[in-house]
PDB file of C-alpha atoms in Angstrom:
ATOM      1  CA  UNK A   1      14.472 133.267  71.912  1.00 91.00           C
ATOM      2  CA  UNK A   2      11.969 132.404  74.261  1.00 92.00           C
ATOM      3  CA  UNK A   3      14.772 131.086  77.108  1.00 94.00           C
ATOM      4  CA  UNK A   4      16.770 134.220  76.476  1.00 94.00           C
ATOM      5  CA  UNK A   5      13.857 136.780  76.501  1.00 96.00           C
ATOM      6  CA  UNK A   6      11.774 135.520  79.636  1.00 96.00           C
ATOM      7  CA  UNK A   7      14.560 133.191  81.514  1.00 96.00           C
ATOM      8  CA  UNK A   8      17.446 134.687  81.330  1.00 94.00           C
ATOM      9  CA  UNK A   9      20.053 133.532  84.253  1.00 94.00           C
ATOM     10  CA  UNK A  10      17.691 130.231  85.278  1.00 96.00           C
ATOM     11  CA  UNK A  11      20.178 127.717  83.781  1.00 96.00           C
ATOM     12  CA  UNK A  12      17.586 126.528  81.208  1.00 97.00           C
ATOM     13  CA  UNK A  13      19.475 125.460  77.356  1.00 96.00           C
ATOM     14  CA  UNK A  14      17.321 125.040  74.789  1.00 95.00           C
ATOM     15  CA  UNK A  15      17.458 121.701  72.235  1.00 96.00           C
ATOM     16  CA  UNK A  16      15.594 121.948  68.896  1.00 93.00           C
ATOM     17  CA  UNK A  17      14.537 119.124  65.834  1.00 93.00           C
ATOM     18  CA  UNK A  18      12.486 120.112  63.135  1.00 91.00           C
ATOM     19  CA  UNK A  19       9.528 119.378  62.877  1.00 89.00           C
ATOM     20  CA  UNK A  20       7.603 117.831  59.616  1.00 92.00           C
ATOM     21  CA  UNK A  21       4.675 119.500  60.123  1.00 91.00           C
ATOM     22  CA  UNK A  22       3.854 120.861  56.079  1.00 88.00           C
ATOM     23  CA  UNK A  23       0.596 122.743  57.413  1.00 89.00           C
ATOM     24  CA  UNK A  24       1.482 124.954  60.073  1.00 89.00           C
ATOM     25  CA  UNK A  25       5.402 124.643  60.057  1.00 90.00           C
ATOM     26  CA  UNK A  26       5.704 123.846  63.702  1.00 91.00           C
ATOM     27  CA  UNK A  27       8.926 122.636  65.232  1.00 92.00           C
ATOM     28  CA  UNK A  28       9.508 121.121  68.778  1.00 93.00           C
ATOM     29  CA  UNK A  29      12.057 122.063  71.216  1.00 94.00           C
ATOM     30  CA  UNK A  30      12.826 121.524  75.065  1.00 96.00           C
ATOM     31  CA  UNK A  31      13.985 123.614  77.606  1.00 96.00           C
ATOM     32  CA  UNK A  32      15.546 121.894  80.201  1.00 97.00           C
ATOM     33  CA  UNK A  33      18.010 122.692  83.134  1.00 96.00           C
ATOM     34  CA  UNK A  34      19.562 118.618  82.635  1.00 96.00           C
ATOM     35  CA  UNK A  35      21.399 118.043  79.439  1.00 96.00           C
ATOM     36  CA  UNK A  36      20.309 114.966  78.401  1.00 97.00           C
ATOM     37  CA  UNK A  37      22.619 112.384  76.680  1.00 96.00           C
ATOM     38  CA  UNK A  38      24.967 112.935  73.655  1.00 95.00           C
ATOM     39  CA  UNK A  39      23.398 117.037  74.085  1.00 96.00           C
ATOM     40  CA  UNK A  40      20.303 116.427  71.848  1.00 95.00           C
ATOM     41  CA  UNK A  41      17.114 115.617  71.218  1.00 97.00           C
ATOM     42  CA  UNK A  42      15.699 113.254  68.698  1.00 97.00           C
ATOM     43  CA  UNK A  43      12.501 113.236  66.403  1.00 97.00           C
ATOM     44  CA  UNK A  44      11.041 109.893  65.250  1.00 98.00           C
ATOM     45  CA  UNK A  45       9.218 109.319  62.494  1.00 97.00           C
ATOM     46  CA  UNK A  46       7.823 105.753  62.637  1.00 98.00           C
ATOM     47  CA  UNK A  47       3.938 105.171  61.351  1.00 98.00           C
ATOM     48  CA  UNK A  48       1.261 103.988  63.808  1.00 98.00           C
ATOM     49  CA  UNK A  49      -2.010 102.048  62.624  1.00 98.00           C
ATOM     50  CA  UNK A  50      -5.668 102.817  63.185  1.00 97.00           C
ATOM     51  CA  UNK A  51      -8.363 101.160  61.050  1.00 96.00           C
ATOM     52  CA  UNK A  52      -7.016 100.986  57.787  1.00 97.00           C
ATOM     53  CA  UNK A  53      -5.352 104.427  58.501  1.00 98.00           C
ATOM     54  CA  UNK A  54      -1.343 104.984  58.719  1.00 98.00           C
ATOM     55  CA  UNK A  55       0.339 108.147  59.894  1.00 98.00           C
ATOM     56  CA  UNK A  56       3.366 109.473  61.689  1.00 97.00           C
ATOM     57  CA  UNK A  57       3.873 112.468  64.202  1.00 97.00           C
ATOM     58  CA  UNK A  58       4.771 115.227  62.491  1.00 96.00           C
ATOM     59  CA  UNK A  59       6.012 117.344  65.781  1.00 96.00           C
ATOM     60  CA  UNK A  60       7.513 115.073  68.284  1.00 97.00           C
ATOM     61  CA  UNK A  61      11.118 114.749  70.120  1.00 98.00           C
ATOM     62  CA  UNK A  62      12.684 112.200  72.927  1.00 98.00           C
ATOM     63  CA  UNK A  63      15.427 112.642  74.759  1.00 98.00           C
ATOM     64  CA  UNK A  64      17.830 110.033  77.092  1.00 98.00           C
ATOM     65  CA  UNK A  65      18.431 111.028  80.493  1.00 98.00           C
ATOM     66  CA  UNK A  66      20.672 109.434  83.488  1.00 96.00           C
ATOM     67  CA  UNK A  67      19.781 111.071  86.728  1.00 94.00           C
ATOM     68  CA  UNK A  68      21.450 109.718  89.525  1.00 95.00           C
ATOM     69  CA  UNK A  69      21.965 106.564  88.175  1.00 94.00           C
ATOM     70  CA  UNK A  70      17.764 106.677  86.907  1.00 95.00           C
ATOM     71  CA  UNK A  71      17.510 106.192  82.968  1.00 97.00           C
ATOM     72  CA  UNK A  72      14.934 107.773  81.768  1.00 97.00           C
ATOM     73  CA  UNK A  73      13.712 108.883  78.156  1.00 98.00           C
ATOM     74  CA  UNK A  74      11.097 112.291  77.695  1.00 98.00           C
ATOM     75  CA  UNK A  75       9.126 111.960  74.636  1.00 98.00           C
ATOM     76  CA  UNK A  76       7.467 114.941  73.860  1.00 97.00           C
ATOM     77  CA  UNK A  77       4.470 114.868  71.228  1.00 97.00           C
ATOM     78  CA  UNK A  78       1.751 117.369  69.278  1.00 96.00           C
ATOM     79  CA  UNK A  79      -0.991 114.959  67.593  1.00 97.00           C
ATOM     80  CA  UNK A  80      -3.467 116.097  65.185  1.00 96.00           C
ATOM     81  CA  UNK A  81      -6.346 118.803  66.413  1.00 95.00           C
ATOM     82  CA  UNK A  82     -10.239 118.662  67.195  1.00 95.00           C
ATOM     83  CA  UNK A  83     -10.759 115.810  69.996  1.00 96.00           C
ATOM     84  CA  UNK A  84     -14.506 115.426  69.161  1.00 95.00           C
ATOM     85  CA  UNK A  85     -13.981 115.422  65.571  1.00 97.00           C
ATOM     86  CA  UNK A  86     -14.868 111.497  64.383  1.00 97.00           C
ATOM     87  CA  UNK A  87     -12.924 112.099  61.360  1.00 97.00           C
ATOM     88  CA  UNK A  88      -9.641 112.816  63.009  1.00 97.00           C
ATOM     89  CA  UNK A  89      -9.781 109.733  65.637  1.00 98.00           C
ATOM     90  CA  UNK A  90      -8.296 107.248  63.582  1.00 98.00           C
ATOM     91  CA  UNK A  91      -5.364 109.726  62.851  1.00 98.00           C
ATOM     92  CA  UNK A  92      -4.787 110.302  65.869  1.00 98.00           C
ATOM     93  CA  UNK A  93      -5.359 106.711  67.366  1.00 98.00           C
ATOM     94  CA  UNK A  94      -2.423 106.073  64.352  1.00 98.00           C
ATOM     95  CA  UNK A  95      -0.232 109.127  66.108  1.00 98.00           C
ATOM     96  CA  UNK A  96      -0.746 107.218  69.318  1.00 98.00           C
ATOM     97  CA  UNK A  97       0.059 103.794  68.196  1.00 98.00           C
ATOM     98  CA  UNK A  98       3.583 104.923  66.575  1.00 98.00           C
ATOM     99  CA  UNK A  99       4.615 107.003  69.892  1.00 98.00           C
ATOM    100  CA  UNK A 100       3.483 103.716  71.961  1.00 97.00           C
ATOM    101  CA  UNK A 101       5.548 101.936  69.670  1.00 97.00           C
ATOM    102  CA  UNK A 102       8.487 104.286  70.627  1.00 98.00           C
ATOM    103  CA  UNK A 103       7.903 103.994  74.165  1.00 97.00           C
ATOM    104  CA  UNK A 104       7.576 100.509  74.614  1.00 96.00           C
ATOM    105  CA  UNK A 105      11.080 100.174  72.838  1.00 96.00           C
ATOM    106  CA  UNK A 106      12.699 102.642  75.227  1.00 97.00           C
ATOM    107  CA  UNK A 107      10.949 100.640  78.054  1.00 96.00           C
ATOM    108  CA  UNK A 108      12.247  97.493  76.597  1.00 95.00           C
ATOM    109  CA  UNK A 109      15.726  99.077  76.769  1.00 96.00           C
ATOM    110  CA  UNK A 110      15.887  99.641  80.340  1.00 95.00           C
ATOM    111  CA  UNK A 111      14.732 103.274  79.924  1.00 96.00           C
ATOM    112  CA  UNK A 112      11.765 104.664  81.928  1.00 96.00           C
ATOM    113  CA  UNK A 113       9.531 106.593  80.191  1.00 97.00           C
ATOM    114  CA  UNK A 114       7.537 110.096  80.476  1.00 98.00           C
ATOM    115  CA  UNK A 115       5.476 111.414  77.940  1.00 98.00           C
ATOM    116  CA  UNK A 116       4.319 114.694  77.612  1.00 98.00           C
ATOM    117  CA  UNK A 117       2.366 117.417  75.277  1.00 97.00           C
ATOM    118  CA  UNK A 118      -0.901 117.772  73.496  1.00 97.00           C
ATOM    119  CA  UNK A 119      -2.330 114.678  73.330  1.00 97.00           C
ATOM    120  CA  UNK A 120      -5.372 116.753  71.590  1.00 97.00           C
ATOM    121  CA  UNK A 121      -7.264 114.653  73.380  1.00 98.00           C
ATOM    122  CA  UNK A 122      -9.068 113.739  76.423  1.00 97.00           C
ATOM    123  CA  UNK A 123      -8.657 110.709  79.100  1.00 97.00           C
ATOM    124  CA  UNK A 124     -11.268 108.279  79.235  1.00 94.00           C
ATOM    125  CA  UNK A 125     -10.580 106.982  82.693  1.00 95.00           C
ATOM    126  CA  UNK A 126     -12.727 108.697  85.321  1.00 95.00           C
ATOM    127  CA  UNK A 127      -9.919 109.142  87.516  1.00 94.00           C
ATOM    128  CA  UNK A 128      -8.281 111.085  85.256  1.00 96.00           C
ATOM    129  CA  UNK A 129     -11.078 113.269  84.065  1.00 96.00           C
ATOM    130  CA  UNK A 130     -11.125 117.187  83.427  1.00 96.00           C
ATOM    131  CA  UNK A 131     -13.132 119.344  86.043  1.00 96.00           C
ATOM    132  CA  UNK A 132     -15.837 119.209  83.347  1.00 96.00           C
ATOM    133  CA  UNK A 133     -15.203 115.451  82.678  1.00 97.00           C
ATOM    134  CA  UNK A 134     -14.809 115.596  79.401  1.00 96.00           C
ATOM    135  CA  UNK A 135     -14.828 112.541  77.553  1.00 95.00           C
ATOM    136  CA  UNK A 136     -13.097 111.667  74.462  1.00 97.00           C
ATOM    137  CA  UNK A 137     -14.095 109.463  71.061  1.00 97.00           C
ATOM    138  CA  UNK A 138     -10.837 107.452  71.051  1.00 97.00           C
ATOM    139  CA  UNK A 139      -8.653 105.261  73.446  1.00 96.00           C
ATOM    140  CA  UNK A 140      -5.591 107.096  72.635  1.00 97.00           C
ATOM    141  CA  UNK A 141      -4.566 108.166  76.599  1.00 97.00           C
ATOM    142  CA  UNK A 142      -6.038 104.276  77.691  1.00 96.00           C
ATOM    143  CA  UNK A 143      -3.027 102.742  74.990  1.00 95.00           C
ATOM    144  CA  UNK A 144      -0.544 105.030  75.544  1.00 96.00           C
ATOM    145  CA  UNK A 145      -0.848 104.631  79.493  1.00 96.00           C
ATOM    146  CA  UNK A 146      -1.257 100.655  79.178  1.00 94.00           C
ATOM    147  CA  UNK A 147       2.020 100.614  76.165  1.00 92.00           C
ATOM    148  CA  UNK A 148       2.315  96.921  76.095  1.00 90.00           C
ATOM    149  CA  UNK A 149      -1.375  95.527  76.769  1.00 86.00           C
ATOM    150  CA  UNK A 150      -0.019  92.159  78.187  1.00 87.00           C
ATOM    151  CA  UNK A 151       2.402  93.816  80.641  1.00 87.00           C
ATOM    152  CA  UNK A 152       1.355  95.940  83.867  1.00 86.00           C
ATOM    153  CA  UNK A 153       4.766  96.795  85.035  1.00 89.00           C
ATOM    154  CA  UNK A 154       4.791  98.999  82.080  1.00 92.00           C
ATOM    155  CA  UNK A 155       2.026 101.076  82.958  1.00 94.00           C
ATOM    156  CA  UNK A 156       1.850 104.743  82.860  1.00 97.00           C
ATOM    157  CA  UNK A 157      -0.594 107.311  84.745  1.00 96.00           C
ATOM    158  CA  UNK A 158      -1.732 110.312  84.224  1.00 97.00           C
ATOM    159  CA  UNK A 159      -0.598 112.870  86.315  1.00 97.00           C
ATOM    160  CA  UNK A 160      -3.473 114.470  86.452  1.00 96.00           C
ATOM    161  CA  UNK A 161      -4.452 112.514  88.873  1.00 95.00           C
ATOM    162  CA  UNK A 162      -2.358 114.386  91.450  1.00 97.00           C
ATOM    163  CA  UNK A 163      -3.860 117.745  90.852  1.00 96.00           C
ATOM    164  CA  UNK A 164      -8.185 118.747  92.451  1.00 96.00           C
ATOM    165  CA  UNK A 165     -10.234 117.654  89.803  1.00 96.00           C
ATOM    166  CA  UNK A 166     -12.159 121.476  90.094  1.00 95.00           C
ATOM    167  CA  UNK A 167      -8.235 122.718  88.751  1.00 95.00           C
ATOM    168  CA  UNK A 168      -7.947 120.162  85.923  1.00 95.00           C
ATOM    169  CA  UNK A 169      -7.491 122.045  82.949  1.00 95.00           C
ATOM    170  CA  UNK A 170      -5.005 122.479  80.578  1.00 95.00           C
ATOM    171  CA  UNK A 171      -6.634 124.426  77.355  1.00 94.00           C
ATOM    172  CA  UNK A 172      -8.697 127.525  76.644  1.00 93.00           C
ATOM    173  CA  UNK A 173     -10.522 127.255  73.678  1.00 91.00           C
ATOM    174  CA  UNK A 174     -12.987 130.478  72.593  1.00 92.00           C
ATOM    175  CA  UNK A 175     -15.529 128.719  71.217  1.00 89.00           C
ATOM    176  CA  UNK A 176     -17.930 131.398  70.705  1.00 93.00           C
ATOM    177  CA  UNK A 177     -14.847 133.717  70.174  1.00 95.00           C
ATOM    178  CA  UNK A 178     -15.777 136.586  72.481  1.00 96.00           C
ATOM    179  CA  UNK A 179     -12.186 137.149  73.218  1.00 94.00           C
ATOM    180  CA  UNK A 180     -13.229 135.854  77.322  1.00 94.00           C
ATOM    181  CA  UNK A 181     -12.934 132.898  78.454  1.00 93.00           C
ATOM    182  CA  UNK A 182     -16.318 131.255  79.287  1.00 92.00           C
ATOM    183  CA  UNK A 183     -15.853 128.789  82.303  1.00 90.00           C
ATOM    184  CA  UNK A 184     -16.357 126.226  83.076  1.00 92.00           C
ATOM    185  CA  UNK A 185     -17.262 124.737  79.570  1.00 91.00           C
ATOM    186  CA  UNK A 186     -14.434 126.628  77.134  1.00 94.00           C
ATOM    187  CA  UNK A 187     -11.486 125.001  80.046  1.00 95.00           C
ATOM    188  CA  UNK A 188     -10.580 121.506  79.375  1.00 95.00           C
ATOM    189  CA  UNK A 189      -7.946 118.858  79.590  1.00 96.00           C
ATOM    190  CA  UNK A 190      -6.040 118.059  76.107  1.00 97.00           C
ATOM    191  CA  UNK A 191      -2.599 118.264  77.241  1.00 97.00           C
ATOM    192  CA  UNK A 192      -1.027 115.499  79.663  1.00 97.00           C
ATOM    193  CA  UNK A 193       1.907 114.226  81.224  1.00 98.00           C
ATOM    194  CA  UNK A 194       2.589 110.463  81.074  1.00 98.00           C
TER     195      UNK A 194
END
């Protein structure tokens, strides 16, 4: 609906999975102008470990691409809400460890890797930071950019990196719900690309 209603005639298809999400009933899709392999995407369910904590992604999708001969794979993830709440880290650390998983298999065979979404949390490498450097209470983005601890060549970065650090921000969240938006405190960082 979305592709059809506000990009109609941009080449864009849409490609759906369900989601598993039981509280909010989110699904995931991606629009995309490149129709990546076999025409689908693909939601994976494996469990990541934090602590003495287990747990899948509920909203998440990859998908295989061959660009010019490049192999890549485009995992797209939603973890679990409230960055600065201490007893969501380890869920979220466990979201992170399962999608790291995932990656580092992809990278393993022969497939680059990009991941993207709402981390729901923030970077804790100063280079990386939000124009209000916010900091986070987990290492989720430091493993999921390192994947394999033991390997560098597998490394990923932040793209944030690329953009002014006065423009990086990704999220508007009211927190005094005044219907405005309060800068520069209620702008922050949660969503990255990998």
């Amino acid at each position: 609906t979305f592709n059809e209603k506000f990009l109609p005639d941009q080449g864009y298809r849409a490609y759906f999975v369900n989601g598993r999400d039981t509280y909010t009933g989110e699904d995931v899709a991606l629009l995309t102008k490149i129709e990546p392999e076999g025409g689908k995407i693909y939601r994976d369910d494996r469990e990541g470990v934090s602590a003495d904590v287990k747990k899948s992604v509920s909203k998440n999708y990859y998908a295989y691409f061959n660009v010019s001969g490049v192999k890549f794979v485009l995992i797209g993830i939603h973890f679990l809400a409230e960055p600065l709440n201490a007893g969501r880290a380890d869920q979220r650390q466990a979201q992170a460890d399962a999608i790291r998983s995932l990656a580092q298999e992809l990278w393993n065979e022969g497939y680059q890797v990009a991941i993207v979404g709402d981390f729901n949390d923030y970077d804790n490498d100063p280079k990386y930071f939000d124009h209000i450097d916010s900091a986070p209470i987990t290492h989720v983005l430091a493993d999921m950019r390192a994947m394999d601890q033991n390997t560098l060549s597998d490394d990923l970065i932040n793209v944030a990196s690329f953009i002014p650090k006065a423009e990086r921000y990704t999220d508007f969240y009211d927190k005094n719900s005044n219907g405005k938006i309060d800068a520069p405190k209620e702008l922050t960082s949660i969503d990255h690309i990998l």
